[in-house]
Tab-separated table of C-alpha atoms and ligand atoms in Angstrom:
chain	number	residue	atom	x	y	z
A	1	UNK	CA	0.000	0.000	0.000
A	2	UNK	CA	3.043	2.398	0.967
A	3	UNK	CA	5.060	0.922	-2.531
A	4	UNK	CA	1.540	2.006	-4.514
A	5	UNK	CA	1.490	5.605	-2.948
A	6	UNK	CA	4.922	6.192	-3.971
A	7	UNK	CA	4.615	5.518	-6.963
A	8	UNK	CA	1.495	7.737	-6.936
A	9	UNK	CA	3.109	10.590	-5.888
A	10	UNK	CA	6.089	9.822	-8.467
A	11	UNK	CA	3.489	9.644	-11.218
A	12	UNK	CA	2.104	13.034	-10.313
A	13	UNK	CA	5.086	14.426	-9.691
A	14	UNK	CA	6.164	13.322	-13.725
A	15	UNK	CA	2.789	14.542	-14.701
A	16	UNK	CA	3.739	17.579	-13.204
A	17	UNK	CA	6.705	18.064	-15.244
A	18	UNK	CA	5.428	17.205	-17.875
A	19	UNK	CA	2.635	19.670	-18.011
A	20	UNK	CA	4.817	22.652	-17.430
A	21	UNK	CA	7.300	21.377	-19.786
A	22	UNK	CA	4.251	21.471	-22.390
A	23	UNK	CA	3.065	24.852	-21.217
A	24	UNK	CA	6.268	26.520	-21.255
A	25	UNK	CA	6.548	25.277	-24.857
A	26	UNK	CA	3.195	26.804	-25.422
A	27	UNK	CA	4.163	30.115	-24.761
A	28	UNK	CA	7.368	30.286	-26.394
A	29	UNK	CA	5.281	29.115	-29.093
A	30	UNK	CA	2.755	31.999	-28.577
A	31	UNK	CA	5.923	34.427	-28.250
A	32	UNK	CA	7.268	33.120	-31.816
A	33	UNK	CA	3.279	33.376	-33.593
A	34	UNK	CA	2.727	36.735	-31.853
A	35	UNK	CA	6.639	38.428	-33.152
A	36	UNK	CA	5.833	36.682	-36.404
A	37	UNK	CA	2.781	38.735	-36.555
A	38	UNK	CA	3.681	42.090	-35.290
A	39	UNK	CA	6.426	42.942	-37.323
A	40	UNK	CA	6.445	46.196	-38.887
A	41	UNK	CA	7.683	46.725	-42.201
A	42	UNK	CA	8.016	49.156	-44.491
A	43	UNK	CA	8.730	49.281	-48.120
A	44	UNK	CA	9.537	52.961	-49.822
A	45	UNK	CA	9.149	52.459	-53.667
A	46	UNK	CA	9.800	54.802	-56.103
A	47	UNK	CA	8.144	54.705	-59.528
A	48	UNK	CA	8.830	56.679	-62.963
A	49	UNK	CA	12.477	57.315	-62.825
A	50	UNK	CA	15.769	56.953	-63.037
A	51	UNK	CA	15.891	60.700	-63.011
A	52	UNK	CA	18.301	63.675	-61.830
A	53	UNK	CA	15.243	63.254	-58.659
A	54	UNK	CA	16.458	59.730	-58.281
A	55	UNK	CA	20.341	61.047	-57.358
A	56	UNK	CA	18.916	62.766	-54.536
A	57	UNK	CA	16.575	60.378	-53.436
A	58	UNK	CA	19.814	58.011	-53.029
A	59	UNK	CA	21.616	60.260	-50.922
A	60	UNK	CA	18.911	60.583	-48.414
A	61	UNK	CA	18.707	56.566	-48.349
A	62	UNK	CA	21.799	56.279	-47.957
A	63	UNK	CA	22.493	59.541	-45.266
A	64	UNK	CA	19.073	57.195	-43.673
A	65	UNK	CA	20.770	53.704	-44.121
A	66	UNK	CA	17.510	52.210	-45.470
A	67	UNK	CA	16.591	50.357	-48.926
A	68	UNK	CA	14.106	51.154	-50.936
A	69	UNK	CA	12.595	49.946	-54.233
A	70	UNK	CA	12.483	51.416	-57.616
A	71	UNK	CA	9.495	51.190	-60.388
A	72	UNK	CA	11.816	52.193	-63.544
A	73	UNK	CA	10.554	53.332	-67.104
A	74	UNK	CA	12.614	51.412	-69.743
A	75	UNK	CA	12.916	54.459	-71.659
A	76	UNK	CA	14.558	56.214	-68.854
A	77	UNK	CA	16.942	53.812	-67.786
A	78	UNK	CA	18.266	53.727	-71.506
A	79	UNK	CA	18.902	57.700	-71.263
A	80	UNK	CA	20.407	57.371	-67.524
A	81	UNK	CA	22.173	54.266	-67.726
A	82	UNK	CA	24.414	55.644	-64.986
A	83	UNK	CA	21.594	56.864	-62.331
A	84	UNK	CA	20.448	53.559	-62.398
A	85	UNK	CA	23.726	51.459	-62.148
A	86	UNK	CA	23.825	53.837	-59.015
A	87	UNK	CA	20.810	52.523	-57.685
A	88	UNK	CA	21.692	49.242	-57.842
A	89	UNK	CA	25.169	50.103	-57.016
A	90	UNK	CA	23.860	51.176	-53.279
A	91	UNK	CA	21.985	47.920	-52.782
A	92	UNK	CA	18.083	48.892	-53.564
A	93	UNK	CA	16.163	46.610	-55.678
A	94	UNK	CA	14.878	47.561	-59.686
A	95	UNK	CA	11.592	46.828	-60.805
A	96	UNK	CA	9.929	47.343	-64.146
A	97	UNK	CA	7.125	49.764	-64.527
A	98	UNK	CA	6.988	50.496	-67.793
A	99	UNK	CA	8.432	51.398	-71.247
A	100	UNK	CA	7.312	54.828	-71.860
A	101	UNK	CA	4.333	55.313	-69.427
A	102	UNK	CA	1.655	55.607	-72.499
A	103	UNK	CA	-2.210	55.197	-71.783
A	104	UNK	CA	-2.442	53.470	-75.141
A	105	UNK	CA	-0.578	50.438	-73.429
A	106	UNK	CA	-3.784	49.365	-71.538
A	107	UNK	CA	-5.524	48.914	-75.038
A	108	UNK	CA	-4.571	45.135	-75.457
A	109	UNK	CA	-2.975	42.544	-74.182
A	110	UNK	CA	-0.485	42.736	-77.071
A	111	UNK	CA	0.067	46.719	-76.696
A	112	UNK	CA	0.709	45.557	-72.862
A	113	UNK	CA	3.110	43.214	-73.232
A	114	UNK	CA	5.519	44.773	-75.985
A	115	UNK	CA	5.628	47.926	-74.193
A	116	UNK	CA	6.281	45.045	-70.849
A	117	UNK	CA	9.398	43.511	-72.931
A	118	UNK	CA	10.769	46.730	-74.303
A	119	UNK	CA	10.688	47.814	-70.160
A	120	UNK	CA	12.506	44.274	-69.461
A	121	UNK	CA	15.201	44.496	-72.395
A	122	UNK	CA	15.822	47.998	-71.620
A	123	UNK	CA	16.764	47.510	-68.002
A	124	UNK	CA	18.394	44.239	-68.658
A	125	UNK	CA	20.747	45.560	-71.570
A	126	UNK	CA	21.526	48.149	-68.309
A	127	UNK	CA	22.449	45.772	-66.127
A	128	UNK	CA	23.469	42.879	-67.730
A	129	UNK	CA	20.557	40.729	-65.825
A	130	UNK	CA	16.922	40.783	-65.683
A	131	UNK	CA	14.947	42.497	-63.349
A	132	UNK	CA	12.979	41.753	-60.227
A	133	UNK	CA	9.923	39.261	-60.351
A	134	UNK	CA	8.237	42.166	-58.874
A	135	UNK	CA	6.711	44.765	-60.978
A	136	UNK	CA	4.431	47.663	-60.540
A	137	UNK	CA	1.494	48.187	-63.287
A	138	UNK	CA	1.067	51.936	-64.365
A	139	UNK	CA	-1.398	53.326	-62.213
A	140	UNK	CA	-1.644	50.401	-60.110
A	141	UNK	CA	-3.572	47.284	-60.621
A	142	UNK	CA	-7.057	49.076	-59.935
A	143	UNK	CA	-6.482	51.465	-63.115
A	144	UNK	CA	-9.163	52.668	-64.990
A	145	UNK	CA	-7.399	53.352	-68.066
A	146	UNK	CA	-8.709	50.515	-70.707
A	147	UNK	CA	-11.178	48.590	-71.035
A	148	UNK	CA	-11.632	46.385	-67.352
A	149	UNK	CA	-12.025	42.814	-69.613
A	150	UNK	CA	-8.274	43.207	-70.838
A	151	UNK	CA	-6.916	45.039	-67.510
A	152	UNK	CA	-8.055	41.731	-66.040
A	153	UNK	CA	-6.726	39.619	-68.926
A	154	UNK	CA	-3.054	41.150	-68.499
A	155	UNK	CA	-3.318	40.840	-64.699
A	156	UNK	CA	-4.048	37.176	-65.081
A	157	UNK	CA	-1.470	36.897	-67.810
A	158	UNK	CA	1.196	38.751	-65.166
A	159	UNK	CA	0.732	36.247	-62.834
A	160	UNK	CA	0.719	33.658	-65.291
A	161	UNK	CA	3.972	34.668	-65.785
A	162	UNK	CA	5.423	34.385	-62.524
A	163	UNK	CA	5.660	37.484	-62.062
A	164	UNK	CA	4.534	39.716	-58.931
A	165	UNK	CA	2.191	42.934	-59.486
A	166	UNK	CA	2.831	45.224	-56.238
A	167	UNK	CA	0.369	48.141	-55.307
A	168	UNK	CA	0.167	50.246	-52.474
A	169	UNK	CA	-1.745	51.943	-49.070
A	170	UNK	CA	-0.056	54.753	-48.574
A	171	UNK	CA	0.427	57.320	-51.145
A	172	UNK	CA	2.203	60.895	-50.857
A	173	UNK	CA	0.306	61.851	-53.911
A	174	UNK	CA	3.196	63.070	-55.101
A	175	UNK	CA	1.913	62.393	-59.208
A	176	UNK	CA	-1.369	64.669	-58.952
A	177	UNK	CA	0.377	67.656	-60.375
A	178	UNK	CA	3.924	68.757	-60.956
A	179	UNK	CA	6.065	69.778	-57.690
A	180	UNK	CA	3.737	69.070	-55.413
A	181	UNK	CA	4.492	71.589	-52.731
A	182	UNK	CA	6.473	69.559	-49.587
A	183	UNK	CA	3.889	70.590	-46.810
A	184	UNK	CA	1.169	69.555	-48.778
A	185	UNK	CA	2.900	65.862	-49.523
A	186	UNK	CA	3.394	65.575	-45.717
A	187	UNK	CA	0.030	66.261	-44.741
A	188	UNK	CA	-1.103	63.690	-47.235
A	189	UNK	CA	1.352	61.151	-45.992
A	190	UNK	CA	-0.812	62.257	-42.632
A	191	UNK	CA	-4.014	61.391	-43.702
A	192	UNK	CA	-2.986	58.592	-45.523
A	193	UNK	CA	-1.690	57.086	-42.221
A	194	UNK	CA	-5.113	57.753	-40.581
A	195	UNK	CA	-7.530	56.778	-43.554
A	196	UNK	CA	-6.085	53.681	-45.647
A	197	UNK	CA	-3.456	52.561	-43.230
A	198	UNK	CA	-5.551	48.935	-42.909
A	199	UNK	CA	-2.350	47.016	-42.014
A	200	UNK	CA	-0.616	48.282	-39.385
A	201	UNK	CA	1.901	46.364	-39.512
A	202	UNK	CA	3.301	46.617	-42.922
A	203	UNK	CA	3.160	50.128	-44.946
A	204	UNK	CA	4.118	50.030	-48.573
A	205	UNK	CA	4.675	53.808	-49.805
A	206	UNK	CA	4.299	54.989	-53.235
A	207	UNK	CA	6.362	58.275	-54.552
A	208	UNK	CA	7.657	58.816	-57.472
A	209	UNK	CA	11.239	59.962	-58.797
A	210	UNK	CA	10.332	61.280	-61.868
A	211	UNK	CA	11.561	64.166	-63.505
A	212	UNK	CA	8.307	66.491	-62.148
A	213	UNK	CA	9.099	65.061	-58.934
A	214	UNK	CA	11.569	67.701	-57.155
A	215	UNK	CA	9.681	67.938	-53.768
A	216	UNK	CA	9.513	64.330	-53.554
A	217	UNK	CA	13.396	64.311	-51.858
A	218	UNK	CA	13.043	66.923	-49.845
A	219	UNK	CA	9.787	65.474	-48.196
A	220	UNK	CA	11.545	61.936	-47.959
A	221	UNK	CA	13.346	62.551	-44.399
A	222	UNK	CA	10.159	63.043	-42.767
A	223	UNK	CA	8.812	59.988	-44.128
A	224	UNK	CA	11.227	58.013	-43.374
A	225	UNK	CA	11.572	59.903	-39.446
A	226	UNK	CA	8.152	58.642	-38.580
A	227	UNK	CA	8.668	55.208	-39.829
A	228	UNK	CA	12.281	54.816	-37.705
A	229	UNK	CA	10.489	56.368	-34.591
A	230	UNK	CA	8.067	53.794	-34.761
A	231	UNK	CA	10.015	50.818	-34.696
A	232	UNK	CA	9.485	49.875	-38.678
A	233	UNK	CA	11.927	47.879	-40.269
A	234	UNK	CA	12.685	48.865	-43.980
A	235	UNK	CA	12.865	46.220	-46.690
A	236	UNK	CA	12.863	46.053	-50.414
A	237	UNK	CA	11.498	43.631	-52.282
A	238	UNK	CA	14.921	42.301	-53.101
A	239	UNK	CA	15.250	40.849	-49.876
A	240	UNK	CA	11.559	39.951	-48.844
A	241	UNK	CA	11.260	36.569	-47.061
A	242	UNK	CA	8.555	33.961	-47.890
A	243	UNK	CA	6.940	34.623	-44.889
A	244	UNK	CA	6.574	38.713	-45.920
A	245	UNK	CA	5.360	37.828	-49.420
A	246	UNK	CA	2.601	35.343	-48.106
A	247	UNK	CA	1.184	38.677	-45.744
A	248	UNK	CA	1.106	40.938	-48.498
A	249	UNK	CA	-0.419	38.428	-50.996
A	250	UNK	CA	-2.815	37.509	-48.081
A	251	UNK	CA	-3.776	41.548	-47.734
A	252	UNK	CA	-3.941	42.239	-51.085
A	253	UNK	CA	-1.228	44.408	-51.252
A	254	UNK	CA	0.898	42.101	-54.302
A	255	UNK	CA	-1.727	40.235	-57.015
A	256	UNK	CA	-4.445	41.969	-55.131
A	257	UNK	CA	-7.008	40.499	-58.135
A	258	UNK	CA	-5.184	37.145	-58.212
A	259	UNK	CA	-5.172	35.605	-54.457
A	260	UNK	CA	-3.292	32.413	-53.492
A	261	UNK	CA	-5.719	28.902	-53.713
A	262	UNK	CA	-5.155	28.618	-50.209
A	263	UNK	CA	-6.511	32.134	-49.226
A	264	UNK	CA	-8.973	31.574	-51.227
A	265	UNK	CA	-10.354	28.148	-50.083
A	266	UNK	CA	-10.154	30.196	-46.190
A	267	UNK	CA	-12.791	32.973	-47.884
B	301	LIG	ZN1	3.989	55.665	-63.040
């Protein structure tokens, strides 16, 4: 009878063990889920350059020590070969935009995708590699411009292709007019963090570099202020990890028309 309660008491006391064993596992579990899901990232991208704008863009990013990405037109990167080897030069990642940033490109799938190869060859001769897998549509994936049946035909082609189409939820509105003046960019960026900031946790900024773009630098170190005092890490999509890309395909912020099967089945 004394052998049995021993062994009792041994039992419970392995049970015990056991149990907090498991809960302590548990919660560094729960620790690894919940820093999974609260980091903050931020990606600064840059479309319609490489232009004289883009040189001092790179100097603030680099003054900053953050990366950024860059939405190029083809037809730039031909006339400033150099700007652009710079960019890449100083570690940011290059995206295609666009050949020459004509409406008439929305008009067909064939009009899309010659103006799409011209873009590719243009920055490739440039380089002397292809660009990234990650590309930005002119005037984002939600554009008007053309008729919707073949906007939605090339979108579906795009990812067809493997390749990724990347939008936005915060823009400076930096492209509404020329020179946008810098207070008026920074109370936009304002707003915009009030109003469309649905993700908290991972801001992807559109501004542009282009050659109507002067304020654009000079409104950049405030931008980039309020994302360092609040604990965001900045990214490019050159070094996004397949964790990253499954949030922002899963909030709609890359292929926002063409979602994963999986997140789709979970609808
Ligand atoms: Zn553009």
């Amino acid at each position: 009878m004394k052998k049995l309660k021993y062994s009792s008491v041994v039992v419970l006391i392995l049970i015990c063990i056991f149990c907090t064993f498991n809960l302590a596992l548990a919660e560094d579990n729960k620790k690894c889920t919940d820093k999974e899901y609260s980091k903050k990232i931020v990606y600064l991208t840059f479309d319609d350059g490489p232009t004289n704008n883009t040189l001092k863009i790179l100097k603030i990013l680099e003054e900053e020590n953050v990366k950024a990405t860059f939405f190029v037109i083809g037809e730039l990167a031909k006339e400033n070969s150099d700007i652009l080897k710079q960019v890449e030069g100083q570690g940011h990642e290059i995206c295609i935009h666009t050949y020459n940033h004509k409406n008439c490109i929305y008009s067909s799938k064939e009009e899309y995708w010659e103006d799409y190869n011209k873009a590719n060859k243009a920055i490739t001769d440039v380089l002397g590699h292809e660009p990234s897998k990650f590309m930005r549509m002119p005037g984002g994936s939600s554009t008007t411009i053309g008729d919707k049946g073949t906007v939605r035909a090339i979108r579906n082609e795009l990812c067809d292709e493997g390749l990724y189409y990347v939008d936005w939820n915060i823009s400076i509105e930096d492209a509404l007019s020329t020179n946008v003046p810098v207070e008026k960019l920074l109370s936009t960026f304002k707003k915009e963090l009030k109003k469309t900031f649905i993700d908290p946790n991972t801001a992807i900024v559109l501004m542009h570099d282009g050659a109507s773009n002067s304020t654009t630098p000079k409104a950049l170190p405030s931008i980039i202020k309020y994302f360092k005092d609040n604990d965001y890490e900045f990214k490019n999509f050159g070094d996004i990890s397949e964790e990253e890309l499954s949030h922002l395909l899963n909030q709609r912020q890359i292929n926002k028309y063409n979602q994963p099967k999986q997140t789709d089945a979970s609808n």
